[in-house]
XYZ file of C-alpha atoms in Angstrom:
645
model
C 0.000 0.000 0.000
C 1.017 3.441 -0.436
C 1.116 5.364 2.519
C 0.847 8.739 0.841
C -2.049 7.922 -1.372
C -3.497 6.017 1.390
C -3.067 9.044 3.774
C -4.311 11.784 1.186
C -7.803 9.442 0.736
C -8.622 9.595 4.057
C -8.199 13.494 4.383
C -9.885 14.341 1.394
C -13.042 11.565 2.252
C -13.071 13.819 6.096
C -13.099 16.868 4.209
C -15.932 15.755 1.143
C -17.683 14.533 4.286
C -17.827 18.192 4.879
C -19.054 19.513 1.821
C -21.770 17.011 1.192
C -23.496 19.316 3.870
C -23.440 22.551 1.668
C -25.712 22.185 -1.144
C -25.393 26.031 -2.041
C -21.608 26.049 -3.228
C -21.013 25.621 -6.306
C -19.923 22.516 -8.613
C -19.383 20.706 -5.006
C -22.345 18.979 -5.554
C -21.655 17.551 -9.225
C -18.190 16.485 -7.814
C -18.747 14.924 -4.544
C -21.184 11.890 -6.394
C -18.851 11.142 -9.121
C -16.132 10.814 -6.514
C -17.873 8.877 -3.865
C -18.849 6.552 -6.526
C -15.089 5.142 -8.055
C -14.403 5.427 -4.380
C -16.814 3.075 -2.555
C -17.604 1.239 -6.091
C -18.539 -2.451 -5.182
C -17.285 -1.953 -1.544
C -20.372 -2.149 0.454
C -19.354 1.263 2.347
C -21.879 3.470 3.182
C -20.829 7.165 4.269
C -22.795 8.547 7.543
C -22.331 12.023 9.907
C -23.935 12.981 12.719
C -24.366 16.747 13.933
C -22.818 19.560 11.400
C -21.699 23.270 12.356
C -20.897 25.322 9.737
C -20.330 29.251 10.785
C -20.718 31.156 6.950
C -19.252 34.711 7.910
C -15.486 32.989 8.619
C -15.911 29.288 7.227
C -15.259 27.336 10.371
C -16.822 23.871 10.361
C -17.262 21.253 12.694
C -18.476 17.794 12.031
C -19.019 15.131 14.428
C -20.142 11.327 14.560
C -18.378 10.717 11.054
C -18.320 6.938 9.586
C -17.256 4.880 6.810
C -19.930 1.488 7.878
C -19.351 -1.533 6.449
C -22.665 -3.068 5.577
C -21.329 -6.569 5.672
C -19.687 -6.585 9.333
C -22.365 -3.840 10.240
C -19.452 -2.179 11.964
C -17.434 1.138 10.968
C -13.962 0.821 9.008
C -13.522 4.422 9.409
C -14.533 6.761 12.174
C -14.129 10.256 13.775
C -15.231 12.055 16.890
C -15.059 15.377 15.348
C -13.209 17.235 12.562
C -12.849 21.043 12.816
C -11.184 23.257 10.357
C -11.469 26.452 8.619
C -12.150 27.041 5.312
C -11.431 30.056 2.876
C -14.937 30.427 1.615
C -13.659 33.575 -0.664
C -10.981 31.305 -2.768
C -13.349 28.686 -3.188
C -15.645 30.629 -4.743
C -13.517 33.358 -6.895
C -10.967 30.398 -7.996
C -12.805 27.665 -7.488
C -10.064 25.911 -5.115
C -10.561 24.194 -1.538
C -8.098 26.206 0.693
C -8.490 24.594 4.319
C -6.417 26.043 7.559
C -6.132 24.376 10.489
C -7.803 21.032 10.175
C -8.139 19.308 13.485
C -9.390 15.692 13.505
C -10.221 13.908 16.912
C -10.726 10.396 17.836
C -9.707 8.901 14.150
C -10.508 5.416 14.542
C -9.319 2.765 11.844
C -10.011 -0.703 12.214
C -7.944 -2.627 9.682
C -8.584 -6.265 9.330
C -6.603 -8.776 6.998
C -7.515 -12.311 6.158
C -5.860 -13.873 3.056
C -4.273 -11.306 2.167
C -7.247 -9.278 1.896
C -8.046 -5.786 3.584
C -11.183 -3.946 4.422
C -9.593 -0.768 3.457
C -8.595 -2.236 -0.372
C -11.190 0.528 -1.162
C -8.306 3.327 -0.547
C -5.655 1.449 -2.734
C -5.940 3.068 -6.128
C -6.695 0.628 -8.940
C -4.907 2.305 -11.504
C -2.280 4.878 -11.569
C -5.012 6.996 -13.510
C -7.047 6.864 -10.131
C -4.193 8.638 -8.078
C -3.897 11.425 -9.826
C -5.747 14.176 -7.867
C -4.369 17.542 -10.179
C -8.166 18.094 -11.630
C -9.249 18.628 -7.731
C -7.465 22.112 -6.735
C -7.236 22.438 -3.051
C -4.617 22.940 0.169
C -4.481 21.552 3.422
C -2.487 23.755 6.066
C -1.534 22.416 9.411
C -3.575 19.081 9.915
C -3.459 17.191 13.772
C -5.266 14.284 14.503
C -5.418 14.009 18.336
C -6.525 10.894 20.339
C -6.556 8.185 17.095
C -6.682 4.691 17.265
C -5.700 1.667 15.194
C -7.166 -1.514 15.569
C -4.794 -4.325 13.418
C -6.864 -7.236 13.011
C -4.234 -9.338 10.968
C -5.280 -13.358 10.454
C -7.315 -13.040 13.782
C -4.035 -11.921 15.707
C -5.541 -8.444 17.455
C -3.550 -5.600 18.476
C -4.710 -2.159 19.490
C -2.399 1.197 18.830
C -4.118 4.010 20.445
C -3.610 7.759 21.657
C -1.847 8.194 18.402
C -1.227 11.824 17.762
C 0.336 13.249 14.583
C 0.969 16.247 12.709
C 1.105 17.158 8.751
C 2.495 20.198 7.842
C 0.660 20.775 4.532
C -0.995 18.810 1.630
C -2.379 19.935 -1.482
C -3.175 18.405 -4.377
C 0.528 18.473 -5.734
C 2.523 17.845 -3.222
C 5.402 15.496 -3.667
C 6.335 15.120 -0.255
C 4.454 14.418 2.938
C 6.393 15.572 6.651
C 4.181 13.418 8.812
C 4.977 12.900 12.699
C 3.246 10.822 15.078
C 3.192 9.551 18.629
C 1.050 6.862 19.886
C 0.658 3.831 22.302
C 0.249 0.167 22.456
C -0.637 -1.444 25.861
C 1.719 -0.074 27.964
C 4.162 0.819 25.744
C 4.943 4.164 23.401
C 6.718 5.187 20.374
C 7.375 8.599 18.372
C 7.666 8.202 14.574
C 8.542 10.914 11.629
C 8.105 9.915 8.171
C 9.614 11.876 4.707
C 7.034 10.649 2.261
C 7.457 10.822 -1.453
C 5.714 11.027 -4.491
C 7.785 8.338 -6.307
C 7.129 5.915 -3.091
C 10.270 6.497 -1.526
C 9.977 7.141 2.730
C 12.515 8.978 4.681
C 11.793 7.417 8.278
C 12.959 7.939 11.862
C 11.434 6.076 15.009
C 12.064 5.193 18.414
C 9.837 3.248 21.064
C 9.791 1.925 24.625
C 8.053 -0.984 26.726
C 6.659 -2.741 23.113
C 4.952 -5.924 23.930
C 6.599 -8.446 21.547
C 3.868 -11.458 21.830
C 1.362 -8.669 20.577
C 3.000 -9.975 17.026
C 3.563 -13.479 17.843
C 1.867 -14.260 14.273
C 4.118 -12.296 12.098
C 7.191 -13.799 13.876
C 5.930 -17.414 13.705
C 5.123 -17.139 9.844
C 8.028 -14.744 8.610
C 10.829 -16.165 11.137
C 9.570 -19.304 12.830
C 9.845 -18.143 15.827
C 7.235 -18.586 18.734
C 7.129 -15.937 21.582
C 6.119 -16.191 24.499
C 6.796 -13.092 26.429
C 9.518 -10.317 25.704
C 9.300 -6.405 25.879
C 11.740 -4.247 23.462
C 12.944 -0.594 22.887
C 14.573 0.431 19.685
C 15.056 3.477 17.874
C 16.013 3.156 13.740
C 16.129 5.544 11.081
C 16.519 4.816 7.629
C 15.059 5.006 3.683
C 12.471 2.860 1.764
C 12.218 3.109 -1.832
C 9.095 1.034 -3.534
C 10.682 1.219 -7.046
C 13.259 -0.490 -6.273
C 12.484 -2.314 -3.141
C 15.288 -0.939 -1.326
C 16.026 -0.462 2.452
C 18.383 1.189 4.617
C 18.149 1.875 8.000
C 20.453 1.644 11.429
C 19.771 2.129 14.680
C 19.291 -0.061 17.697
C 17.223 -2.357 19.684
C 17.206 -3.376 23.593
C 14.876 -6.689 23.670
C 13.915 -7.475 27.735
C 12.714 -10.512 29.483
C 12.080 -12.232 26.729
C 11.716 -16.136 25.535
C 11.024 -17.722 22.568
C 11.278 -21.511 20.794
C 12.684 -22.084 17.477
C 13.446 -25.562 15.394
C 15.439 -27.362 17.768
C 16.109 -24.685 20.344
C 15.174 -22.737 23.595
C 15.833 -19.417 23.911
C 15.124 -16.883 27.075
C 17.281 -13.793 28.040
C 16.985 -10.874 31.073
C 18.685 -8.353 28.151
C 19.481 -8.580 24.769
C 20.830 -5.433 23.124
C 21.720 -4.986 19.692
C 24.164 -1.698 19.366
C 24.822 0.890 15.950
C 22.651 -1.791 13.521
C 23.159 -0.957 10.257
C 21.939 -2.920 7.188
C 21.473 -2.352 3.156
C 19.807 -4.800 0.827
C 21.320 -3.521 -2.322
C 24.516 -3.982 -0.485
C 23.661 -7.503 1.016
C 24.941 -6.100 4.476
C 24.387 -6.548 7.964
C 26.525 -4.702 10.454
C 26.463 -4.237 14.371
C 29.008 -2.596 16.433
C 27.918 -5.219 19.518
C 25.872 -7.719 20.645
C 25.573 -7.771 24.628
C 23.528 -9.885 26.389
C 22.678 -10.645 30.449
C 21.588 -14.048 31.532
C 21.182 -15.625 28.916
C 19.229 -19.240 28.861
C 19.524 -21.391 25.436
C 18.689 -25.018 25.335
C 19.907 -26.998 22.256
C 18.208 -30.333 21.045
C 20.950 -32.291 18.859
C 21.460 -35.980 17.550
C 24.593 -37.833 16.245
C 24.191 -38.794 12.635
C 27.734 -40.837 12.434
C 31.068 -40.057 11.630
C 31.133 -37.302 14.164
C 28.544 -35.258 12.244
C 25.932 -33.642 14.502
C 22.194 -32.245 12.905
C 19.297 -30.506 14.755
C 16.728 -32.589 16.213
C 13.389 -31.669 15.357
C 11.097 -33.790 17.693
C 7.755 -34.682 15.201
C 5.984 -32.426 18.047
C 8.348 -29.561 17.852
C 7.030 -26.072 17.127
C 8.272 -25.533 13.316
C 9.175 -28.255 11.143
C 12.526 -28.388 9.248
C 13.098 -25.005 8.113
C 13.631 -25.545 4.118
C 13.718 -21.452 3.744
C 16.552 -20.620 6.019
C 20.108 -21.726 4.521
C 21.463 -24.179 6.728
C 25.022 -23.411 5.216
C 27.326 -20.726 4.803
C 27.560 -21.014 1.269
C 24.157 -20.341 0.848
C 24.374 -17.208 2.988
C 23.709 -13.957 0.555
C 24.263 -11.273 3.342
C 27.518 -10.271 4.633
C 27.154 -10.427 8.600
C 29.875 -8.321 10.854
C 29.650 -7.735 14.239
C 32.256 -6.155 16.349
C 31.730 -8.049 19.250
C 29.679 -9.898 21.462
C 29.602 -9.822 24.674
C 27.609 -12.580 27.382
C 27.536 -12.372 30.985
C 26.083 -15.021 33.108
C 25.050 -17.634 30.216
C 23.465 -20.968 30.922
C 24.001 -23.248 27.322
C 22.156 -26.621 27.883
C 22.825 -29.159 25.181
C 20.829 -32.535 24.565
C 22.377 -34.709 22.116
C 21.002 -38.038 21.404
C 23.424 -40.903 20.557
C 21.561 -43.616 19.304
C 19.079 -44.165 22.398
C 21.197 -42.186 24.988
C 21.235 -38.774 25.751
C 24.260 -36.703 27.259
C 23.254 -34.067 28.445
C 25.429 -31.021 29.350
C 24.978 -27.374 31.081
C 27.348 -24.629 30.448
C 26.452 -22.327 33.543
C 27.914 -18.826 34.988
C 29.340 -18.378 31.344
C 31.033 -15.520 30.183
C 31.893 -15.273 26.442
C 33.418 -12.787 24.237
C 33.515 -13.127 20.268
C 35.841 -10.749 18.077
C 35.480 -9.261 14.844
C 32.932 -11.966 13.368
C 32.541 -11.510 10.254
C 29.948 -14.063 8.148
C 29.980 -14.005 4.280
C 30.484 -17.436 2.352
C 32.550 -18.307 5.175
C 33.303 -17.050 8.870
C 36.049 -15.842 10.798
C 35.952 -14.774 14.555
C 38.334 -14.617 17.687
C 36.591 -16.294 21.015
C 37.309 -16.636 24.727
C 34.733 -18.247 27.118
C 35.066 -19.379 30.831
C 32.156 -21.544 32.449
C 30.769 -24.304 34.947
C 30.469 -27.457 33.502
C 27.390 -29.378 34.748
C 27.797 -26.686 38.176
C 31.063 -28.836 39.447
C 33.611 -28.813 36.596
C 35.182 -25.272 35.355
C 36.041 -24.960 31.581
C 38.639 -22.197 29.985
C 38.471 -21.839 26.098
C 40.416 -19.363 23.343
C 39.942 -20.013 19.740
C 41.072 -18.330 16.659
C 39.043 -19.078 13.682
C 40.092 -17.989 10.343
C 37.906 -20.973 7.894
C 37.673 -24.459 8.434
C 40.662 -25.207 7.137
C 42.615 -22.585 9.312
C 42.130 -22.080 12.967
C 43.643 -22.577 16.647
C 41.858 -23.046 19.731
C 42.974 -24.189 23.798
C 40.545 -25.960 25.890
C 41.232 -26.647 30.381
C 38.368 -28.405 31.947
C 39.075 -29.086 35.125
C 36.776 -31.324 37.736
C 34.437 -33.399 35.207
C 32.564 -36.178 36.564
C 33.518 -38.972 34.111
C 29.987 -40.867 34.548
C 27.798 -37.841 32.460
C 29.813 -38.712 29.689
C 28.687 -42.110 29.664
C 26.191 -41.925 26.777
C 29.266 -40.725 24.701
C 31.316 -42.910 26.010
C 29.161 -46.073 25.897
C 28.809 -45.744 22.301
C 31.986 -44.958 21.517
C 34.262 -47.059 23.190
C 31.911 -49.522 24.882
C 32.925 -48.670 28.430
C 31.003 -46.306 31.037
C 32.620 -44.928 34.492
C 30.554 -45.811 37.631
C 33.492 -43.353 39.418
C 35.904 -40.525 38.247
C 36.908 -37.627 37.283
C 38.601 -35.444 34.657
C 40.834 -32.982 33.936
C 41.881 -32.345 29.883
C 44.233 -29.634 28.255
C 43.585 -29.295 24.148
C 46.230 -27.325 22.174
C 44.224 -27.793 18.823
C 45.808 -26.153 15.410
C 44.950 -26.526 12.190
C 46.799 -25.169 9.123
C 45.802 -25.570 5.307
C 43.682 -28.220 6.545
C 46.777 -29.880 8.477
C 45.859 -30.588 12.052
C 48.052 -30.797 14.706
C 47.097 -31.089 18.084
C 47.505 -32.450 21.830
C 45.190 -33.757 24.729
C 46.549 -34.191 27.880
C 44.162 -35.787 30.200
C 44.542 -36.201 34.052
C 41.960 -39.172 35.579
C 40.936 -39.323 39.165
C 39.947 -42.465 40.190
C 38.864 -43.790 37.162
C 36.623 -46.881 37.388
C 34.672 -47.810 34.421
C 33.248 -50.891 33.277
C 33.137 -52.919 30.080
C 29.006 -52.374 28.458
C 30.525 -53.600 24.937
C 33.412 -55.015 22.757
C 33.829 -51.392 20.825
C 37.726 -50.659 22.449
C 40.684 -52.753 21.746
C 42.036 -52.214 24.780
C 41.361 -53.811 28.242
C 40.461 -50.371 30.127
C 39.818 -51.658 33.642
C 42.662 -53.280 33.600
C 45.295 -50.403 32.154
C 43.538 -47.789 33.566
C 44.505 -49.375 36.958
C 48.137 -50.022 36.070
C 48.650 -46.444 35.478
C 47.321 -45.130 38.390
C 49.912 -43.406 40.612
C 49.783 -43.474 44.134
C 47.189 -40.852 44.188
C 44.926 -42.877 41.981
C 45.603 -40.911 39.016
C 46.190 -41.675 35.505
C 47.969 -39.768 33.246
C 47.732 -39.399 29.202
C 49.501 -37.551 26.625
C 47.169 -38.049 23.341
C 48.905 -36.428 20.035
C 47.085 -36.091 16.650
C 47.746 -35.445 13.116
C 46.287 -35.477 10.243
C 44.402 -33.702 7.045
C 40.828 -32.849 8.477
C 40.027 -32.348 4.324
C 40.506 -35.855 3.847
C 37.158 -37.603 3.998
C 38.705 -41.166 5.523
C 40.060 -38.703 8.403
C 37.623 -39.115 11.241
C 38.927 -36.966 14.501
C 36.966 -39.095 17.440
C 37.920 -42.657 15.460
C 41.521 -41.197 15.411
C 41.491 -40.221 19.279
C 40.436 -43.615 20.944
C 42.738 -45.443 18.251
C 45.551 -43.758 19.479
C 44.243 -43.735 23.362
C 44.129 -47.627 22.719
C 47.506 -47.681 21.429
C 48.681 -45.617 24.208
C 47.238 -47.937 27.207
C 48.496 -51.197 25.853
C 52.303 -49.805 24.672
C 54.152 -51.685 26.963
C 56.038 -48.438 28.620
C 52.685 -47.933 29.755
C 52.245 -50.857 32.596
C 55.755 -50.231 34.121
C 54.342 -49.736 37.435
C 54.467 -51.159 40.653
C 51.397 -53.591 41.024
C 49.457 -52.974 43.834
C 46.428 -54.224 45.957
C 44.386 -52.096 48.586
C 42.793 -52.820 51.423
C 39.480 -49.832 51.821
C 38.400 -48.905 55.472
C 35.041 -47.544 54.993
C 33.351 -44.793 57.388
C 29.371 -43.897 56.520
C 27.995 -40.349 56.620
C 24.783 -39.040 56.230
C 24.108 -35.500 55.345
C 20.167 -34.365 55.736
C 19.005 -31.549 53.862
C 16.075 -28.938 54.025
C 12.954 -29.630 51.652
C 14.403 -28.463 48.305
C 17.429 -26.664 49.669
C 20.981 -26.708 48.582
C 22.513 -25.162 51.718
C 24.772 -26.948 54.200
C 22.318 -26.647 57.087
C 23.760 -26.666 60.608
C 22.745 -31.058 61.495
C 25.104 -31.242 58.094
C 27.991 -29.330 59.478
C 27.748 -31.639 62.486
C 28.238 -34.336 60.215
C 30.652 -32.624 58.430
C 32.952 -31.849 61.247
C 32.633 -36.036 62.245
C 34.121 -36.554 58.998
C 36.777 -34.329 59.302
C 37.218 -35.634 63.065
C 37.551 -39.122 61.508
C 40.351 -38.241 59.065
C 42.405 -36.152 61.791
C 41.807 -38.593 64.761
C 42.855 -41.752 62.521
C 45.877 -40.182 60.616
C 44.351 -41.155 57.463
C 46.687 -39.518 54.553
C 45.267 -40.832 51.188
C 41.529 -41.180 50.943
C 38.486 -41.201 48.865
C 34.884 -39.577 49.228
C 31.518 -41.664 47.325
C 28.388 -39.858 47.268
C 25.372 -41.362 46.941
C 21.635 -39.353 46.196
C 18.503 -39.969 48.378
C 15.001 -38.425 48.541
C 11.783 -38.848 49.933
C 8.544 -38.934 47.216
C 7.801 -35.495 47.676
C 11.236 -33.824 46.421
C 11.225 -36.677 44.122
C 8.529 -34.773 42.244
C 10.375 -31.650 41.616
C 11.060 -30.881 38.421
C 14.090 -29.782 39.073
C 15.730 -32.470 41.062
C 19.039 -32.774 39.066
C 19.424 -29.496 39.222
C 18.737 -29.380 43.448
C 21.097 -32.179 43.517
C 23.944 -30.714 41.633
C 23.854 -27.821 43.513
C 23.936 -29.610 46.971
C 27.253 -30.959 45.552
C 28.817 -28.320 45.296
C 28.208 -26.634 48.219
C 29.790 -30.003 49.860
C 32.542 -29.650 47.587
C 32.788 -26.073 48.361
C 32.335 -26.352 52.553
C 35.227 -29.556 52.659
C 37.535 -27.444 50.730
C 37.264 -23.949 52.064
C 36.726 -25.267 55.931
C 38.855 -28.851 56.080
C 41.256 -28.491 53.081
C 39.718 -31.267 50.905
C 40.006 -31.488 47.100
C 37.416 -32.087 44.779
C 39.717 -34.463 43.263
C 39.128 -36.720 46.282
C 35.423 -36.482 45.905
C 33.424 -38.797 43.380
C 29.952 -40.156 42.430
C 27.615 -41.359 39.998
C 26.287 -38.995 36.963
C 23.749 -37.213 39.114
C 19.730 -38.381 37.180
C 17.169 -39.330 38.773
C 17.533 -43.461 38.144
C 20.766 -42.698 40.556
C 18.747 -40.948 43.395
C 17.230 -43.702 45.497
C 14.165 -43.707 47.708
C 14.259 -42.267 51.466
C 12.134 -40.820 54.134
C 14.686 -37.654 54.142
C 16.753 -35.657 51.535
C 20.737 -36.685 52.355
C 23.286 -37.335 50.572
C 25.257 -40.453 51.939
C 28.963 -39.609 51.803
C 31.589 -42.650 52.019
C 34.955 -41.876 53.490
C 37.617 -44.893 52.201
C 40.692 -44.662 53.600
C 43.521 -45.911 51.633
């Protein structure tokens, strides 16, 4: 639709409204019929006004009551409370041209309503470009307000109200080429404060800002244009830009805070306290996005993900998901058409939760208390970006990571994660190597390069206790059994995994590379020259009671606490171990949230043994904390196992 056209049409309808009143002027009644009648041709509209004050000695007129009715909804498109302006009685008659000062419209109201992409204001569109030519009607419009409108969107029976809309047109006339048109308005609780530069040739200067928008009021349009689906979020922006209809171009920058908002999308959860988007600026013609930074506060995302093979992962869409496979969005980067830079991005306080199905297991794990900072991205037919991130690993481990990242073929990246519990990688590692760890955790150091497609890189992994057991005959070496030859006196096991290769060539396979080489490495026989040893555990039980879905050390656990430390001090007992083992009664069984509760009891243990007795949480171990591993009790505790070495 044009918006000037569209805008002129309703002004000159208000003002013929009018003029149908004064039969004594002349040729206004020979126009007015043949006008009405190309504009509300096959339309069903039928023109009514109320009361009608016309003063004759200085040509002010007020009209009141004024409707457009629909005779099929038997409701009003088009309404007005009252229009008042003045009007140069003298012109009109000497030179036969409609001079009007001062025209003051109040309580517009507009109800627009679109279903099939069809509108009940199609009447306004012009049907030809013959129709939009107004030259033969002479007249000039000085200083129009509209005060107190309203729009009512009715689009595919999504309903959203904009009201105490306010806006001001300098002047319109029946050959003007450019419209100044300013308006303020609300919707809900939010506002926003617009100015528009409209041409003749379609083209829109724009400028706009807004505050406190209600984003699920256009749930609709983001489900069908982006396949998104909202579910609460509030945004300010302000953008100012061009339109031109000739040539369908747009540019426009600006830039947009989005609040409290959450939303679902393919195979993905998003939810976010802040999201701001900082010095936007994009072009169509020019295929370009750019943003000076992204910076976001608590940030929630939850991925859904499923092993296809050959360490190739794909989105998985559950048949019950919101959108089905997206077929319009590339997937690739060689299908992108934009270029995409961003200066940086910024997250504080993250929480990344990632479900990836392997065959019929799931490992799922929670990046939380992240803090990530990307450099210079830059997305065209490929991407290139600098990265550091620090995090909590399923709440106990801590994870460290730079990367580099020229292409695929050409990038560098360090990994530390300290503190993993070996058992939630036990879907991975089940599958993979036919083993899973009932104890044990995991420290690893990456030093990852790769260079024209030549990789070179080193693990280093440090093992705490490991104790796994044999599910399948994947691994070609006897785990158990070298894992426990080269454990040191501590009951740790150290590796030193190197690997090379050319990631371009397709029989390279990176994960089918690292456990051939981790095989090769535990049965080399440098690697069971070590003194053979048997132990003999002493075993002390503990049992910690917690509040009703509370993670805090409460003071009957310190008690128990302090007997544990009493135990180690009073016995002399140097080398040791700590189990854990998860109990609940039926009620806290039904929390949603029970992993969660659990994990963070953990590590407030972890956190009082180490900051009030000096205990690592290398010295602490248990089970992959689910709920098939929290047993039944008339209490919350968590049983804690002391072995003594």
């Amino acid at each position: 639709m044009n918006f000037g056209i569209f805008a002129k049409k309703i002004l000159v309808i208000i003002i013929f409204f009018a003029l149908s009143a004064i039969s004594d002027i002349p040729y206004i009644s020979k126009l007015l019929p043949h006008y009405f009648k190309n504009i509300f041709e096959d339309n069903t509209k039928q023109l009514k006004i109320g009361d009608i004050k016309f003063g004759i000695t200085n040509g002010n007129i007020e009209l009141r009551n004024i409707k457009v009715f629909n005779t099929q909804t038997n409701e009003s498109d088009i309404s007005a409370d009252t229009v008042f302006f003045n009007l140069d009685l003298a012109t009109l008659l000497a030179k036969r041209r409609l001079v009007i000062k001062n025209l003051q419209i109040s309580g517009l109201k507009i109800n627009y309503i679109v279903k099939d992409k069809k509108s009940n204001l199609a009447f306004l569109e012009p049907k030809t470009a013959a129709t939009s030519d107004y030259s033969a009607l002479q007249f000039q419009i000085r200083n129009i307000n509209f005060f107190n409108a309203e729009l009512n969107i009715n689009y595919n029976n999504e309903k959203f109200k904009i009201e105490n809309i306010n806006f001001n047109i300098p002047e319109l006339t029946n050959t003007t080429k450019t419209i100044n048109l300013f308006i303020s308005g609300a919707i809900e609780r939010g506002k926003f404060l617009s100015a528009l530069n409209i041409q003749q040739d379609g083209s829109i200067n724009f400028s706009s800002e807004a505050g406190n928008i209600n984003l699920t009021l256009f749930k609709k349009q983001f489900e069908e244009n982006l396949g998104l689906k909202i579910y609460n979020g509030r945004t300010n922006f302000k953008i100012s830009g061009y339109y031109n209809s000739k040539n369908n171009s747009v540019n426009f920058s600006g830039a947009v805070d989005l609040i409290n908002t959450s939303f679902d999308r393919r195979n993905y959860n998003v939810g976010f306290k802040q999201l701001q988007l900082k010095d936007i600026a994009y072009s169509n013609i020019e295929n370009k996005i750019s943003i000076n930074e992204i910076y976001s506060e608590h940030l929630y995302t939850k991925l859904f993900y499923k092993f296809t093979g050959d360490d190739n992962i794909a989105p998985d869409i559950k048949p019950d998901s919101f959108a089905a496979p997206d077929t319009t969005v590339s997937t690739t980067l060689t299908d992108i058409q934009t270029k995409i830079t961003i200066k940086k991005i910024k997250l504080d306080n993250a929480t990344f939760i990632t479900n990836l199905t392997i065959n019929n297991d799931t490992l799922l794990t929670t990046l939380d208390k992240t803090n990530l900072e990307i450099n210079n991205l830059a997305i065209d037919t490929t991407a290139s970006f600098s990265a550091k991130l620090n995090s909590a690993v399923n709440s106990n481990a801590a994870l460290d990571l730079l990367m580099d990242y020229s292409d695929k073929y050409n990038y560098i990246f360090s990994l530390n994660l300290k503190n993993a519990s070996l058992p939630n990688f036990n879907p991975y590692l089940k599958n993979y190597i036919g083993y899973i760890f009932n104890l044990g955790k995991l420290d690893i150091a990456v030093e990852h390069k790769v260079s024209n497609a030549d990789l070179t890189a080193k693990y280093s992994l440090l093992l705490y206790n490991p104790t796994p057991k044999k599910v399948a005959d994947i691994f070609e070496a006897p785990l158990e059994f070298a894992l426990k030859k080269l454990r040191n006196s501590q009951g740790i096991v150290k590796l030193d995994i190197p690997i090379t290769g050319k990631i371009n060539d397709m029989n390279f396979k990176f994960s089918k590379v690292f456990w051939r080489i981790m095989g090769k490495t535990l049965i080399s026989p440098f690697s069971f020259i070590g003194k053979i040893f048997e132990v003999k555990d002493t075993e002390n039980y503990f049992f910690l009671p917690f509040n009703f879905n509370e993670a805090k050390i409460n003071d009957n656990a310190v008690s128990v606490l302090e007997g544990v430390n009493k135990t180690i001090q009073t016995n002399g007992i140097k080398k040791f171990q700590i189990i854990l083992n998860f109990a609940t009664n039926r009620e806290e069984f039904e929390l949603p949230h029970l992993e969660v509760l659990f994990k963070r009891r953990v590590n407030q243990l972890e956190q009082y043994l180490q900051k009030n007795f000096n205990i690592q949480t290398t010295k602490i171990f248990y089970s992959e904390i689910s709920r098939e591993n929290i047993k039944n009790n008339n209490v919350p505790i968590i049983e804690l196992i002391l072995i003594a070495d």
